[in-house]
């Protein structure tokens, strides 16, 4: 009997070893390949990083349409693994990163930060995958190769002009002091931003929801519109929105001008019904008529010109010179020891994987409840607003995917999340860690430290700290 058992075990090992050997050949033969003419062929750091990603075959779970190993197609196994594939696609899409390698371009700041996060935490490839793909285990040298490439791309493409040398490869950079704009359009757009004639009954303006003295929001759970109607979703801040890759929580607007158009005509928000009516009210004012003719000669006053001017003004609503910016610029006394510790924990836990770049957000869209069932824990009805990006793309992979909010001035923009369910900054920190990172239960000390760090992100508008602005600030 002992011999039989040993024989079976030996046969099993032979089959297992043969399968691993077959998969090694299959993995190396397939997957994305750098084109011979790709500029990355002449970039040693980028080429080495691409080879690491290919060796691990990250494309299996993070791209659509990959040629999968045979066991992905076996009965029962295919059903079990489909969930892993879906989760891989919901967590991170590798296609744009591969495209950047092929073109010799830099991935986005958010893509670099997400890659850095999983490499530093040694989370990928997962253990079950490594049981069948031994070669995919990343050595310390391979992991450092990827991190060196991330740092190289940041230095080349994303480093702020005035950052201190020791912070050139940080996932967060100082906000620039200004954004290139047309001064005439800004002046017109500023006037329009505060003009209640854009609303249907003359009671609301853009600042009604985006108070410059309230962190660019209204500090309500969801917006209040015309005739006191309640909107379905929390108001995102207008400050630093120029950095967003798309606008609105579900990304339905591609530009600031598109975003400015939405609330004006929304019957629950500003309640106007026709852009011609809005234009008529504005041009009845001689000053407006003259300004539009001077700035947009030959163009009719309407949605395009009105929203273009508002968008130009909103480009100026940036908030540099927070205490954290000063720290990144070399002032080591700008932060306390607790605040510095909070920043380090912010990165270690994985928050900087999404909240990166000068705006610390806005660079991508992410699933709410990526690492846990946020909506089940929250309770209550799952609303249309909870659909997120899926409402626009109708792709199930985009269910509850939202624009990553900026963390700039975050201490002032509560209540937090798309549904306004977090009523304290400490609650927001704890729940983000629980539902968006692998650290399900962070310590009270971590919550305290990270919260302290986040409070250093309050910046200045036109030289005045935005928590010191009054309600008439324009």
Short mmCIF file of N, CA, C and O in Angstrom, two decimals, residues 370-420:
data_model
loop_
_atom_site.label_atom_id
_atom_site.label_comp_id
_atom_site.label_asym_id
_atom_site.label_seq_id
_atom_site.Cartn_x
_atom_site.Cartn_y
_atom_site.Cartn_z
N UNK A 370 -13.74 48.59 -3.67
CA UNK A 370 -12.83 47.74 -4.43
C UNK A 370 -12.39 46.52 -3.65
O UNK A 370 -12.25 45.43 -4.19
N UNK A 371 -12.20 46.67 -2.34
CA UNK A 371 -11.69 45.58 -1.51
C UNK A 371 -12.71 45.08 -0.48
O UNK A 371 -12.39 44.27 0.38
N UNK A 372 -13.94 45.58 -0.56
CA UNK A 372 -14.98 45.16 0.38
C UNK A 372 -16.32 45.72 -0.07
O UNK A 372 -16.38 46.65 -0.87
N UNK A 373 -17.39 45.16 0.44
CA UNK A 373 -18.73 45.55 0.00
C UNK A 373 -19.18 46.80 0.75
O UNK A 373 -19.88 46.72 1.76
N UNK A 374 -18.81 47.93 0.23
CA UNK A 374 -19.15 49.20 0.86
C UNK A 374 -20.66 49.40 0.95
O UNK A 374 -21.19 49.84 1.98
N UNK A 375 -21.38 49.08 -0.12
CA UNK A 375 -22.81 49.38 -0.17
C UNK A 375 -23.61 48.48 0.78
O UNK A 375 -24.59 48.93 1.37
N UNK A 376 -23.17 47.26 0.95
CA UNK A 376 -23.83 46.39 1.92
C UNK A 376 -23.64 46.93 3.33
O UNK A 376 -24.58 46.96 4.13
N UNK A 377 -22.43 47.36 3.63
CA UNK A 377 -22.15 47.89 4.96
C UNK A 377 -22.88 49.21 5.19
O UNK A 377 -23.34 49.49 6.30
N UNK A 378 -22.97 50.02 4.15
CA UNK A 378 -23.65 51.31 4.29
C UNK A 378 -25.13 51.13 4.57
O UNK A 378 -25.73 51.86 5.35
N UNK A 379 -25.72 50.13 3.89
CA UNK A 379 -27.15 49.90 4.04
C UNK A 379 -27.96 50.89 3.22
O UNK A 379 -27.43 51.77 2.55
N UNK A 380 -29.27 50.74 3.29
CA UNK A 380 -30.13 51.62 2.53
C UNK A 380 -30.25 51.16 1.09
O UNK A 380 -29.61 50.20 0.64
N UNK A 381 -31.07 51.86 0.34
CA UNK A 381 -31.32 51.52 -1.05
C UNK A 381 -30.11 51.82 -1.93
O UNK A 381 -29.44 52.83 -1.75
N UNK A 382 -29.82 50.92 -2.86
CA UNK A 382 -28.81 51.17 -3.87
C UNK A 382 -29.45 52.06 -4.93
O UNK A 382 -30.38 51.67 -5.61
N UNK A 383 -28.99 53.29 -5.05
CA UNK A 383 -29.65 54.29 -5.88
C UNK A 383 -29.05 54.36 -7.28
O UNK A 383 -27.99 53.78 -7.56
N UNK A 384 -29.71 55.11 -8.15
CA UNK A 384 -29.17 55.33 -9.49
C UNK A 384 -27.82 56.03 -9.41
O UNK A 384 -26.93 55.76 -10.22
N UNK A 385 -27.65 56.92 -8.42
CA UNK A 385 -26.37 57.61 -8.26
C UNK A 385 -25.25 56.64 -7.90
O UNK A 385 -24.08 56.88 -8.22
N UNK A 386 -25.60 55.53 -7.25
CA UNK A 386 -24.59 54.53 -6.87
C UNK A 386 -24.07 53.74 -8.07
O UNK A 386 -23.05 53.06 -7.97
N UNK A 387 -24.79 53.81 -9.20
CA UNK A 387 -24.34 53.09 -10.41
C UNK A 387 -22.99 53.60 -10.89
O UNK A 387 -22.22 52.86 -11.48
N UNK A 388 -22.71 54.88 -10.67
CA UNK A 388 -21.45 55.45 -11.10
C UNK A 388 -21.28 55.43 -12.60
O UNK A 388 -22.21 55.68 -13.37
N UNK A 389 -20.09 55.10 -13.03
CA UNK A 389 -19.73 55.15 -14.45
C UNK A 389 -20.57 54.19 -15.31
O UNK A 389 -20.75 54.43 -16.51
N UNK A 390 -21.11 53.14 -14.71
CA UNK A 390 -21.90 52.17 -15.46
C UNK A 390 -23.10 52.84 -16.13
O UNK A 390 -23.53 52.42 -17.21
N UNK A 391 -23.64 53.88 -15.52
CA UNK A 391 -24.77 54.58 -16.10
C UNK A 391 -24.41 55.23 -17.43
O UNK A 391 -25.29 55.47 -18.27
N UNK A 392 -23.13 55.49 -17.66
CA UNK A 392 -22.67 56.12 -18.90
C UNK A 392 -22.21 55.09 -19.91
O UNK A 392 -22.54 55.16 -21.08
N UNK A 393 -21.42 54.11 -19.45
CA UNK A 393 -20.82 53.14 -20.38
C UNK A 393 -21.65 51.88 -20.56
O UNK A 393 -21.46 51.15 -21.53
N UNK A 394 -22.53 51.60 -19.59
CA UNK A 394 -23.33 50.37 -19.56
C UNK A 394 -22.45 49.12 -19.53
O UNK A 394 -22.86 48.05 -19.94
N UNK A 395 -21.25 49.29 -19.00
CA UNK A 395 -20.31 48.18 -18.83
C UNK A 395 -20.36 47.74 -17.37
O UNK A 395 -20.08 48.53 -16.47
N UNK A 396 -20.71 46.47 -17.10
CA UNK A 396 -20.78 46.00 -15.71
C UNK A 396 -19.47 46.19 -14.94
O UNK A 396 -19.50 46.32 -13.71
N UNK A 397 -18.35 46.22 -15.64
CA UNK A 397 -17.08 46.45 -14.96
C UNK A 397 -16.98 47.86 -14.40
O UNK A 397 -16.13 48.14 -13.56
N UNK A 398 -17.85 48.76 -14.86
CA UNK A 398 -17.85 50.14 -14.38
C UNK A 398 -18.90 50.38 -13.29
O UNK A 398 -19.15 51.53 -12.93
N UNK A 399 -19.50 49.32 -12.79
CA UNK A 399 -20.51 49.49 -11.75
C UNK A 399 -19.89 50.14 -10.51
O UNK A 399 -18.86 49.69 -10.00
N UNK A 400 -20.49 51.21 -10.05
CA UNK A 400 -20.04 51.95 -8.86
C UNK A 400 -18.61 52.48 -9.02
O UNK A 400 -17.89 52.64 -8.05
N UNK A 401 -18.23 52.79 -10.24
CA UNK A 401 -16.92 53.40 -10.49
C UNK A 401 -17.11 54.92 -10.56
O UNK A 401 -17.95 55.41 -11.31
N UNK A 402 -16.29 55.64 -9.79
CA UNK A 402 -16.44 57.09 -9.69
C UNK A 402 -15.10 57.78 -9.93
O UNK A 402 -14.04 57.18 -9.76
N UNK A 403 -15.19 59.05 -10.33
CA UNK A 403 -13.98 59.86 -10.42
C UNK A 403 -13.33 59.93 -9.05
O UNK A 403 -14.01 60.19 -8.04
N UNK A 404 -12.04 59.67 -9.00
CA UNK A 404 -11.31 59.75 -7.73
C UNK A 404 -11.28 61.21 -7.28
O UNK A 404 -10.76 62.07 -8.00
N UNK A 405 -11.85 61.52 -6.14
CA UNK A 405 -11.89 62.93 -5.73
C UNK A 405 -10.53 63.45 -5.29
O UNK A 405 -9.71 62.71 -4.76
N UNK A 406 -10.32 64.72 -5.52
CA UNK A 406 -9.10 65.36 -5.02
C UNK A 406 -9.10 65.35 -3.50
O UNK A 406 -10.15 65.45 -2.86
N UNK A 407 -7.92 65.24 -2.93
CA UNK A 407 -7.79 65.38 -1.48
C UNK A 407 -7.31 66.78 -1.09
O UNK A 407 -7.19 67.07 0.09
N UNK A 408 -7.05 67.62 -2.06
CA UNK A 408 -6.71 69.00 -1.75
C UNK A 408 -7.89 69.66 -1.04
O UNK A 408 -9.03 69.54 -1.47
N UNK A 409 -7.62 70.32 0.07
CA UNK A 409 -8.64 71.02 0.87
C UNK A 409 -9.69 70.07 1.42
O UNK A 409 -10.80 70.50 1.77
N UNK A 410 -9.36 68.79 1.55
CA UNK A 410 -10.35 67.79 1.92
C UNK A 410 -10.93 68.01 3.32
O UNK A 410 -12.07 67.63 3.59
N UNK A 411 -10.19 68.66 4.18
CA UNK A 411 -10.71 68.93 5.53
C UNK A 411 -11.92 69.85 5.50
O UNK A 411 -12.70 69.90 6.46
N UNK A 412 -12.11 70.57 4.38
CA UNK A 412 -13.19 71.56 4.29
C UNK A 412 -14.38 71.07 3.47
O UNK A 412 -15.39 71.77 3.41
N UNK A 413 -14.28 69.91 2.84
CA UNK A 413 -15.27 69.54 1.81
C UNK A 413 -16.29 68.50 2.26
O UNK A 413 -16.99 67.92 1.44
N UNK A 414 -16.39 68.26 3.57
CA UNK A 414 -17.35 67.27 4.05
C UNK A 414 -18.79 67.74 3.88
O UNK A 414 -19.05 68.93 3.67
N UNK A 415 -19.73 66.79 4.01
CA UNK A 415 -19.52 65.35 4.20
C UNK A 415 -18.93 64.72 2.95
O UNK A 415 -19.08 65.25 1.86
N UNK A 416 -18.30 63.54 3.11
CA UNK A 416 -17.46 62.98 2.08
C UNK A 416 -18.10 61.77 1.40
O UNK A 416 -19.06 61.20 1.89
N UNK A 417 -17.52 61.40 0.27
CA UNK A 417 -17.93 60.33 -0.64
C UNK A 417 -19.07 60.81 -1.55
O UNK A 417 -19.71 61.82 -1.28
N UNK A 418 -19.33 60.07 -2.58
CA UNK A 418 -20.35 60.47 -3.56
C UNK A 418 -21.73 60.56 -2.93
O UNK A 418 -22.59 61.32 -3.39
N UNK A 419 -21.95 59.79 -1.86
CA UNK A 419 -23.25 59.79 -1.20
C UNK A 419 -23.28 60.64 0.07
O UNK A 419 -24.29 60.69 0.77
N UNK A 420 -22.17 61.30 0.37
CA UNK A 420 -22.11 62.15 1.56
C UNK A 420 -22.30 61.39 2.86
O UNK A 420 -22.71 61.97 3.87
#
